[in-house]
PDB file of C-alpha atoms in Angstrom:
ATOM      1  CA  UNK F  22     -60.667  47.148  -1.487  1.00  0.00           C
ATOM      2  CA  UNK F  23     -57.347  45.227  -2.505  1.00  0.00           C
ATOM      3  CA  UNK F  24     -55.444  44.269   0.442  1.00  0.00           C
ATOM      4  CA  UNK F  25     -51.946  42.423   0.556  1.00  0.00           C
ATOM      5  CA  UNK F  26     -51.022  40.161   3.416  1.00  0.00           C
ATOM      6  CA  UNK F  27     -47.020  40.430   1.774  1.00  0.00           C
ATOM      7  CA  UNK F  28     -46.735  43.966   1.758  1.00  0.00           C
ATOM      8  CA  UNK F  29     -43.240  45.619   0.712  1.00  0.00           C
ATOM      9  CA  UNK F  30     -40.428  45.010   3.038  1.00  0.00           C
ATOM     10  CA  UNK F  31     -36.401  45.681   3.374  1.00  0.00           C
ATOM     11  CA  UNK F  32     -33.934  42.891   3.902  1.00  0.00           C
ATOM     12  CA  UNK F  33     -35.825  39.791   3.331  1.00  0.00           C
ATOM     13  CA  UNK F  34     -34.561  36.337   1.690  1.00  0.00           C
ATOM     14  CA  UNK F  35     -35.810  36.685  -2.294  1.00  0.00           C
ATOM     15  CA  UNK F  36     -37.756  33.470  -3.764  1.00  0.00           C
ATOM     16  CA  UNK F  37     -38.191  33.124  -8.011  1.00  0.00           C
ATOM     17  CA  UNK F  38     -40.351  31.186  -9.977  1.00  0.00           C
ATOM     18  CA  UNK F  39     -38.135  27.971 -10.094  1.00  0.00           C
ATOM     19  CA  UNK F  40     -38.350  28.254  -6.786  1.00  0.00           C
ATOM     20  CA  UNK F  41     -42.324  28.245  -6.227  1.00  0.00           C
ATOM     21  CA  UNK F  42     -43.883  28.083  -9.340  1.00  0.00           C
ATOM     22  CA  UNK F  43     -47.213  30.271 -10.153  1.00  0.00           C
ATOM     23  CA  UNK F  44     -48.791  26.893 -10.542  1.00  0.00           C
ATOM     24  CA  UNK F  45     -48.207  25.256  -7.483  1.00  0.00           C
ATOM     25  CA  UNK F  46     -49.854  28.502  -5.712  1.00  0.00           C
ATOM     26  CA  UNK F  47     -52.804  28.501  -8.063  1.00  0.00           C
ATOM     27  CA  UNK F  48     -53.440  24.930  -6.966  1.00  0.00           C
ATOM     28  CA  UNK F  49     -53.011  25.650  -3.070  1.00  0.00           C
ATOM     29  CA  UNK F  50     -55.434  28.744  -3.519  1.00  0.00           C
ATOM     30  CA  UNK F  51     -58.135  26.631  -5.107  1.00  0.00           C
ATOM     31  CA  UNK F  52     -57.810  24.286  -2.405  1.00  0.00           C
ATOM     32  CA  UNK F  53     -58.352  27.060   0.275  1.00  0.00           C
ATOM     33  CA  UNK F  54     -61.246  28.514  -1.759  1.00  0.00           C
ATOM     34  CA  UNK F  55     -63.210  25.175  -1.550  1.00  0.00           C
ATOM     35  CA  UNK F  56     -62.653  25.114   2.370  1.00  0.00           C
ATOM     36  CA  UNK F  57     -63.766  28.641   2.518  1.00  0.00           C
ATOM     37  CA  UNK F  58     -66.531  29.788   0.382  1.00  0.00           C
ATOM     38  CA  UNK F  59     -69.085  28.421   2.368  1.00  0.00           C
ATOM     39  CA  UNK F  60     -68.213  31.378   4.496  1.00  0.00           C
ATOM     40  CA  UNK F  61     -68.895  33.913   1.388  1.00  0.00           C
ATOM     41  CA  UNK F  62     -71.967  34.828  -0.198  1.00  0.00           C
ATOM     42  CA  UNK F  63     -70.729  33.704  -3.652  1.00  0.00           C
ATOM     43  CA  UNK F  64     -67.821  31.397  -4.656  1.00  0.00           C
ATOM     44  CA  UNK F  65     -64.924  33.580  -5.059  1.00  0.00           C
ATOM     45  CA  UNK F  66     -62.798  33.765  -8.390  1.00  0.00           C
ATOM     46  CA  UNK F  67     -58.848  33.206  -8.833  1.00  0.00           C
ATOM     47  CA  UNK F  68     -57.097  35.421 -11.036  1.00  0.00           C
ATOM     48  CA  UNK F  69     -53.014  34.492 -11.911  1.00  0.00           C
ATOM     49  CA  UNK F  70     -52.044  37.602 -13.847  1.00  0.00           C
ATOM     50  CA  UNK F  71     -48.925  40.220 -13.787  1.00  0.00           C
ATOM     51  CA  UNK F  72     -49.845  43.445 -11.882  1.00  0.00           C
ATOM     52  CA  UNK F  73     -47.928  46.282 -10.616  1.00  0.00           C
ATOM     53  CA  UNK F  74     -48.152  46.177  -7.078  1.00  0.00           C
ATOM     54  CA  UNK F  75     -45.448  44.823  -5.300  1.00  0.00           C
ATOM     55  CA  UNK F  76     -46.973  41.807  -3.843  1.00  0.00           C
ATOM     56  CA  UNK F  77     -47.652  37.907  -5.147  1.00  0.00           C
ATOM     57  CA  UNK F  78     -50.674  37.756  -3.417  1.00  0.00           C
ATOM     58  CA  UNK F  79     -53.740  39.872  -3.098  1.00  0.00           C
ATOM     59  CA  UNK F  80     -57.783  39.574  -2.963  1.00  0.00           C
ATOM     60  CA  UNK F  81     -60.358  42.427  -4.145  1.00  0.00           C
ATOM     61  CA  UNK F  82     -63.373  42.562  -1.957  1.00  0.00           C
ATOM     62  CA  UNK F  83     -66.683  44.329  -3.401  1.00  0.00           C
ATOM     63  CA  UNK F  84     -69.213  45.536  -1.440  1.00  0.00           C
ATOM     64  CA  UNK F  85     -72.125  42.813  -3.093  1.00  0.00           C
ATOM     65  CA  UNK F  86     -69.568  40.275  -1.358  1.00  0.00           C
ATOM     66  CA  UNK F  87     -67.859  39.094  -4.510  1.00  0.00           C
ATOM     67  CA  UNK F  88     -64.578  38.253  -3.947  1.00  0.00           C
ATOM     68  CA  UNK F  89     -61.529  37.753  -6.424  1.00  0.00           C
ATOM     69  CA  UNK F  90     -58.340  36.095  -4.853  1.00  0.00           C
ATOM     70  CA  UNK F  91     -55.411  37.698  -6.956  1.00  0.00           C
ATOM     71  CA  UNK F  92     -51.835  35.942  -7.476  1.00  0.00           C
ATOM     72  CA  UNK F  93     -49.675  38.466  -9.004  1.00  0.00           C
ATOM     73  CA  UNK F  94     -46.408  36.601 -11.280  1.00  0.00           C
ATOM     74  CA  UNK F  95     -44.534  39.784 -11.344  1.00  0.00           C
ATOM     75  CA  UNK F  96     -41.007  39.272 -10.541  1.00  0.00           C
ATOM     76  CA  UNK F  97     -40.617  41.745  -8.627  1.00  0.00           C
ATOM     77  CA  UNK F  98     -43.355  40.754  -5.950  1.00  0.00           C
ATOM     78  CA  UNK F  99     -42.773  37.230  -6.027  1.00  0.00           C
ATOM     79  CA  UNK F 100     -39.766  37.605  -4.580  1.00  0.00           C
ATOM     80  CA  UNK F 101     -41.691  38.798  -1.328  1.00  0.00           C
ATOM     81  CA  UNK F 102     -42.434  35.133  -0.765  1.00  0.00           C
ATOM     82  CA  UNK F 103     -39.178  35.345   1.220  1.00  0.00           C
ATOM     83  CA  UNK F 104     -40.657  37.162   3.882  1.00  0.00           C
ATOM     84  CA  UNK F 105     -42.115  33.873   4.963  1.00  0.00           C
ATOM     85  CA  UNK F 106     -40.603  31.070   3.155  1.00  0.00           C
ATOM     86  CA  UNK F 107     -37.339  29.857   3.245  1.00  0.00           C
ATOM     87  CA  UNK F 108     -34.796  26.662   3.305  1.00  0.00           C
ATOM     88  CA  UNK F 109     -35.607  26.128   6.969  1.00  0.00           C
ATOM     89  CA  UNK F 110     -39.323  26.042   6.897  1.00  0.00           C
ATOM     90  CA  UNK F 111     -39.323  24.349   3.208  1.00  0.00           C
ATOM     91  CA  UNK F 112     -41.259  21.049   4.359  1.00  0.00           C
ATOM     92  CA  UNK F 113     -43.987  23.598   5.530  1.00  0.00           C
ATOM     93  CA  UNK F 114     -44.503  25.754   2.092  1.00  0.00           C
ATOM     94  CA  UNK F 115     -47.737  24.197   1.222  1.00  0.00           C
ATOM     95  CA  UNK F 116     -49.358  25.090   4.605  1.00  0.00           C
ATOM     96  CA  UNK F 117     -47.827  28.668   5.070  1.00  0.00           C
ATOM     97  CA  UNK F 118     -49.095  29.671   1.046  1.00  0.00           C
ATOM     98  CA  UNK F 119     -52.593  28.072   2.296  1.00  0.00           C
ATOM     99  CA  UNK F 120     -52.358  30.277   5.531  1.00  0.00           C
ATOM    100  CA  UNK F 121     -51.832  33.495   3.621  1.00  0.00           C
ATOM    101  CA  UNK F 122     -54.578  32.350   1.220  1.00  0.00           C
ATOM    102  CA  UNK F 123     -56.929  32.363   3.859  1.00  0.00           C
ATOM    103  CA  UNK F 124     -55.786  35.697   5.230  1.00  0.00           C
ATOM    104  CA  UNK F 125     -56.474  37.311   1.955  1.00  0.00           C
ATOM    105  CA  UNK F 126     -59.899  35.678   2.233  1.00  0.00           C
ATOM    106  CA  UNK F 127     -61.015  36.888   5.206  1.00  0.00           C
ATOM    107  CA  UNK F 128     -60.528  40.454   3.854  1.00  0.00           C
ATOM    108  CA  UNK F 129     -63.580  39.347   1.808  1.00  0.00           C
ATOM    109  CA  UNK F 130     -65.278  37.888   4.957  1.00  0.00           C
ATOM    110  CA  UNK F 131     -68.745  40.047   5.909  1.00  0.00           C
ATOM    111  CA  UNK F 132     -67.562  40.308   9.385  1.00  0.00           C
ATOM    112  CA  UNK F 133     -64.214  42.069   8.586  1.00  0.00           C
ATOM    113  CA  UNK F 134     -66.603  45.219   7.826  1.00  0.00           C
ATOM    114  CA  UNK F 135     -68.473  44.892  10.521  1.00  0.00           C
ATOM    115  CA  UNK F 136     -65.430  44.287  12.648  1.00  0.00           C
ATOM    116  CA  UNK F 137     -63.338  46.973  11.707  1.00  0.00           C
ATOM    117  CA  UNK F 138     -65.958  49.590  12.227  1.00  0.00           C
ATOM    118  CA  UNK F 139     -66.574  48.159  15.614  1.00  0.00           C
ATOM    119  CA  UNK F 140     -63.641  47.469  17.212  1.00  0.00           C
ATOM    120  CA  UNK F 141     -61.585  49.420  19.226  1.00  0.00           C
ATOM    121  CA  UNK F 142     -57.753  49.520  19.783  1.00  0.00           C
ATOM    122  CA  UNK F 143     -55.998  49.934  23.518  1.00  0.00           C
ATOM    123  CA  UNK F 144     -54.603  52.993  23.874  1.00  0.00           C
ATOM    124  CA  UNK F 145     -51.257  52.246  23.169  1.00  0.00           C
ATOM    125  CA  UNK F 146     -52.131  50.769  20.073  1.00  0.00           C
ATOM    126  CA  UNK F 147     -53.556  53.672  18.889  1.00  0.00           C
ATOM    127  CA  UNK F 148     -51.292  56.450  19.837  1.00  0.00           C
ATOM    128  CA  UNK F 149     -48.581  54.181  17.949  1.00  0.00           C
ATOM    129  CA  UNK F 150     -50.302  54.223  14.697  1.00  0.00           C
ATOM    130  CA  UNK F 151     -51.515  57.625  15.497  1.00  0.00           C
ATOM    131  CA  UNK F 152     -47.868  58.705  14.889  1.00  0.00           C
ATOM    132  CA  UNK F 153     -47.543  56.685  11.408  1.00  0.00           C
ATOM    133  CA  UNK F 154     -48.600  59.537   9.240  1.00  0.00           C
ATOM    134  CA  UNK F 155     -46.379  58.187   6.228  1.00  0.00           C
ATOM    135  CA  UNK F 156     -48.585  54.936   6.059  1.00  0.00           C
ATOM    136  CA  UNK F 157     -51.992  56.281   4.636  1.00  0.00           C
ATOM    137  CA  UNK F 158     -54.900  58.297   6.088  1.00  0.00           C
ATOM    138  CA  UNK F 159     -56.622  55.344   7.775  1.00  0.00           C
ATOM    139  CA  UNK F 160     -53.809  53.686   9.865  1.00  0.00           C
ATOM    140  CA  UNK F 161     -56.308  52.352  12.476  1.00  0.00           C
ATOM    141  CA  UNK F 162     -58.544  50.875   9.633  1.00  0.00           C
ATOM    142  CA  UNK F 163     -55.786  49.226   8.111  1.00  0.00           C
ATOM    143  CA  UNK F 164     -54.327  48.013  11.324  1.00  0.00           C
ATOM    144  CA  UNK F 165     -58.001  46.550  12.010  1.00  0.00           C
ATOM    145  CA  UNK F 166     -58.405  44.991   8.670  1.00  0.00           C
ATOM    146  CA  UNK F 167     -54.889  42.939   8.938  1.00  0.00           C
ATOM    147  CA  UNK F 168     -55.776  41.812  12.386  1.00  0.00           C
ATOM    148  CA  UNK F 169     -58.881  40.414  11.533  1.00  0.00           C
ATOM    149  CA  UNK F 170     -57.731  38.594   8.533  1.00  0.00           C
ATOM    150  CA  UNK F 171     -54.904  37.313  10.222  1.00  0.00           C
ATOM    151  CA  UNK F 172     -57.033  35.824  12.791  1.00  0.00           C
ATOM    152  CA  UNK F 173     -58.688  33.972  10.481  1.00  0.00           C
ATOM    153  CA  UNK F 174     -55.715  32.989   8.967  1.00  0.00           C
ATOM    154  CA  UNK F 175     -54.519  31.665  11.913  1.00  0.00           C
ATOM    155  CA  UNK F 176     -57.895  29.702  13.026  1.00  0.00           C
ATOM    156  CA  UNK F 177     -57.415  27.915   9.267  1.00  0.00           C
ATOM    157  CA  UNK F 178     -54.081  26.844   9.904  1.00  0.00           C
ATOM    158  CA  UNK F 179     -55.307  25.237  13.420  1.00  0.00           C
ATOM    159  CA  UNK F 180     -57.661  23.373  11.532  1.00  0.00           C
ATOM    160  CA  UNK F 181     -55.447  22.267   8.290  1.00  0.00           C
ATOM    161  CA  UNK F 182     -52.136  22.070   9.033  1.00  0.00           C
ATOM    162  CA  UNK F 183     -52.238  19.093  12.000  1.00  0.00           C
ATOM    163  CA  UNK F 184     -49.226  19.104  13.667  1.00  0.00           C
ATOM    164  CA  UNK F 185     -47.489  22.063  12.116  1.00  0.00           C
ATOM    165  CA  UNK F 186     -49.849  24.489  12.492  1.00  0.00           C
ATOM    166  CA  UNK F 187     -48.196  25.959  15.152  1.00  0.00           C
ATOM    167  CA  UNK F 188     -44.625  26.737  12.817  1.00  0.00           C
ATOM    168  CA  UNK F 189     -47.201  27.521  10.309  1.00  0.00           C
ATOM    169  CA  UNK F 190     -48.721  29.981  12.536  1.00  0.00           C
ATOM    170  CA  UNK F 191     -45.108  31.362  14.211  1.00  0.00           C
ATOM    171  CA  UNK F 192     -43.519  32.002  10.571  1.00  0.00           C
ATOM    172  CA  UNK F 193     -46.407  34.894  10.087  1.00  0.00           C
ATOM    173  CA  UNK F 194     -46.303  36.175  13.677  1.00  0.00           C
ATOM    174  CA  UNK F 195     -42.216  36.462  12.980  1.00  0.00           C
ATOM    175  CA  UNK F 196     -42.982  37.820   9.221  1.00  0.00           C
ATOM    176  CA  UNK F 197     -44.746  40.766  11.547  1.00  0.00           C
ATOM    177  CA  UNK F 198     -42.259  41.237  14.144  1.00  0.00           C
ATOM    178  CA  UNK F 199     -39.805  41.757  11.855  1.00  0.00           C
ATOM    179  CA  UNK F 200     -41.411  44.213   9.997  1.00  0.00           C
ATOM    180  CA  UNK F 201     -43.273  45.970  12.354  1.00  0.00           C
ATOM    181  CA  UNK F 202     -41.041  49.171  12.278  1.00  0.00           C
ATOM    182  CA  UNK F 203     -41.529  49.391   8.742  1.00  0.00           C
ATOM    183  CA  UNK F 204     -44.700  48.864   8.676  1.00  0.00           C
ATOM    184  CA  UNK F 205     -46.879  49.666  12.245  1.00  0.00           C
ATOM    185  CA  UNK F 206     -50.202  49.191  10.362  1.00  0.00           C
ATOM    186  CA  UNK F 207     -49.385  45.594   9.510  1.00  0.00           C
ATOM    187  CA  UNK F 208     -47.664  44.565  13.140  1.00  0.00           C
ATOM    188  CA  UNK F 209     -50.224  42.631  14.463  1.00  0.00           C
ATOM    189  CA  UNK F 210     -47.772  40.106  16.542  1.00  0.00           C
ATOM    190  CA  UNK F 211     -48.362  41.835  19.700  1.00  0.00           C
ATOM    191  CA  UNK F 212     -52.539  41.304  19.554  1.00  0.00           C
ATOM    192  CA  UNK F 213     -52.137  37.794  17.997  1.00  0.00           C
ATOM    193  CA  UNK F 214     -49.605  36.419  20.580  1.00  0.00           C
ATOM    194  CA  UNK F 215     -52.563  37.421  23.308  1.00  0.00           C
ATOM    195  CA  UNK F 216     -54.927  35.148  21.173  1.00  0.00           C
ATOM    196  CA  UNK F 217     -52.444  32.204  20.956  1.00  0.00           C
ATOM    197  CA  UNK F 218     -53.314  31.904  24.629  1.00  0.00           C
ATOM    198  CA  UNK F 219     -56.844  31.662  24.481  1.00  0.00           C
ATOM    199  CA  UNK F 220     -58.730  28.853  23.439  1.00  0.00           C
ATOM    200  CA  UNK F 221     -59.395  29.521  19.446  1.00  0.00           C
ATOM    201  CA  UNK F 222     -61.875  26.396  19.229  1.00  0.00           C
ATOM    202  CA  UNK F 223     -64.837  27.276  16.580  1.00  0.00           C
ATOM    203  CA  UNK F 224     -68.525  26.587  18.278  1.00  0.00           C
ATOM    204  CA  UNK F 225     -70.650  24.413  16.616  1.00  0.00           C
ATOM    205  CA  UNK F 226     -70.566  25.746  12.950  1.00  0.00           C
ATOM    206  CA  UNK F 227     -69.753  28.806  13.690  1.00  0.00           C
ATOM    207  CA  UNK F 228     -68.798  30.570  10.572  1.00  0.00           C
ATOM    208  CA  UNK F 229     -64.997  31.433  10.869  1.00  0.00           C
ATOM    209  CA  UNK F 230     -65.507  35.392  10.237  1.00  0.00           C
ATOM    210  CA  UNK F 231     -67.680  35.066  13.603  1.00  0.00           C
ATOM    211  CA  UNK F 232     -65.492  32.910  15.190  1.00  0.00           C
ATOM    212  CA  UNK F 233     -62.909  35.834  14.437  1.00  0.00           C
ATOM    213  CA  UNK F 234     -64.801  38.521  15.967  1.00  0.00           C
ATOM    214  CA  UNK F 235     -65.438  36.617  19.216  1.00  0.00           C
ATOM    215  CA  UNK F 236     -62.038  35.756  20.000  1.00  0.00           C
ATOM    216  CA  UNK F 237     -60.821  38.975  19.313  1.00  0.00           C
ATOM    217  CA  UNK F 238     -63.292  40.622  21.238  1.00  0.00           C
ATOM    218  CA  UNK F 239     -62.973  38.924  24.112  1.00  0.00           C
ATOM    219  CA  UNK F 240     -59.208  39.923  24.588  1.00  0.00           C
TER     220      UNK F 240
END
């Protein structure tokens, strides 16, 4: 399954390869893969290429547990980084990119499939997604996949971004809110805000996917 955090939107700032070199994103992705690979059955692969997809970062998750993280250097796709990155948060770009990579790897975790199959949306969320007929045949499944991966990204930011973690998480939630009207299947901000009001500590050596499932199921 191919899934992207930075999906197509409208009226956002634009980032090009001179402002954010692909090699910088590649190095950050390598570091995140090292941090998270223990939670995956096989070490993820990393590919830097130009693809037709309109987003600069994604992951291919295979049924056998293989995960391929994709950095897409298509110039049009690269501009989508402007959803998260701007001059005001330039000092946080590495941490925001790292959280974005963690999100994509979240789609590869075995717990993602289990969570998507078992998690029940509240009635208002379900009704809202039912009305989004133009956003694909399974909007509820897409929403749950994104919610799980966003939770993984938040856990990663809290554990690796230090004192900047709240600003990194805030940038992600603001992006979700800003484009919620255009992408209701990706607007996880309401649940994520509820999540931030809970104790998000992992329990001992709890895998990140298990932690994400536990925390979301407790809401």
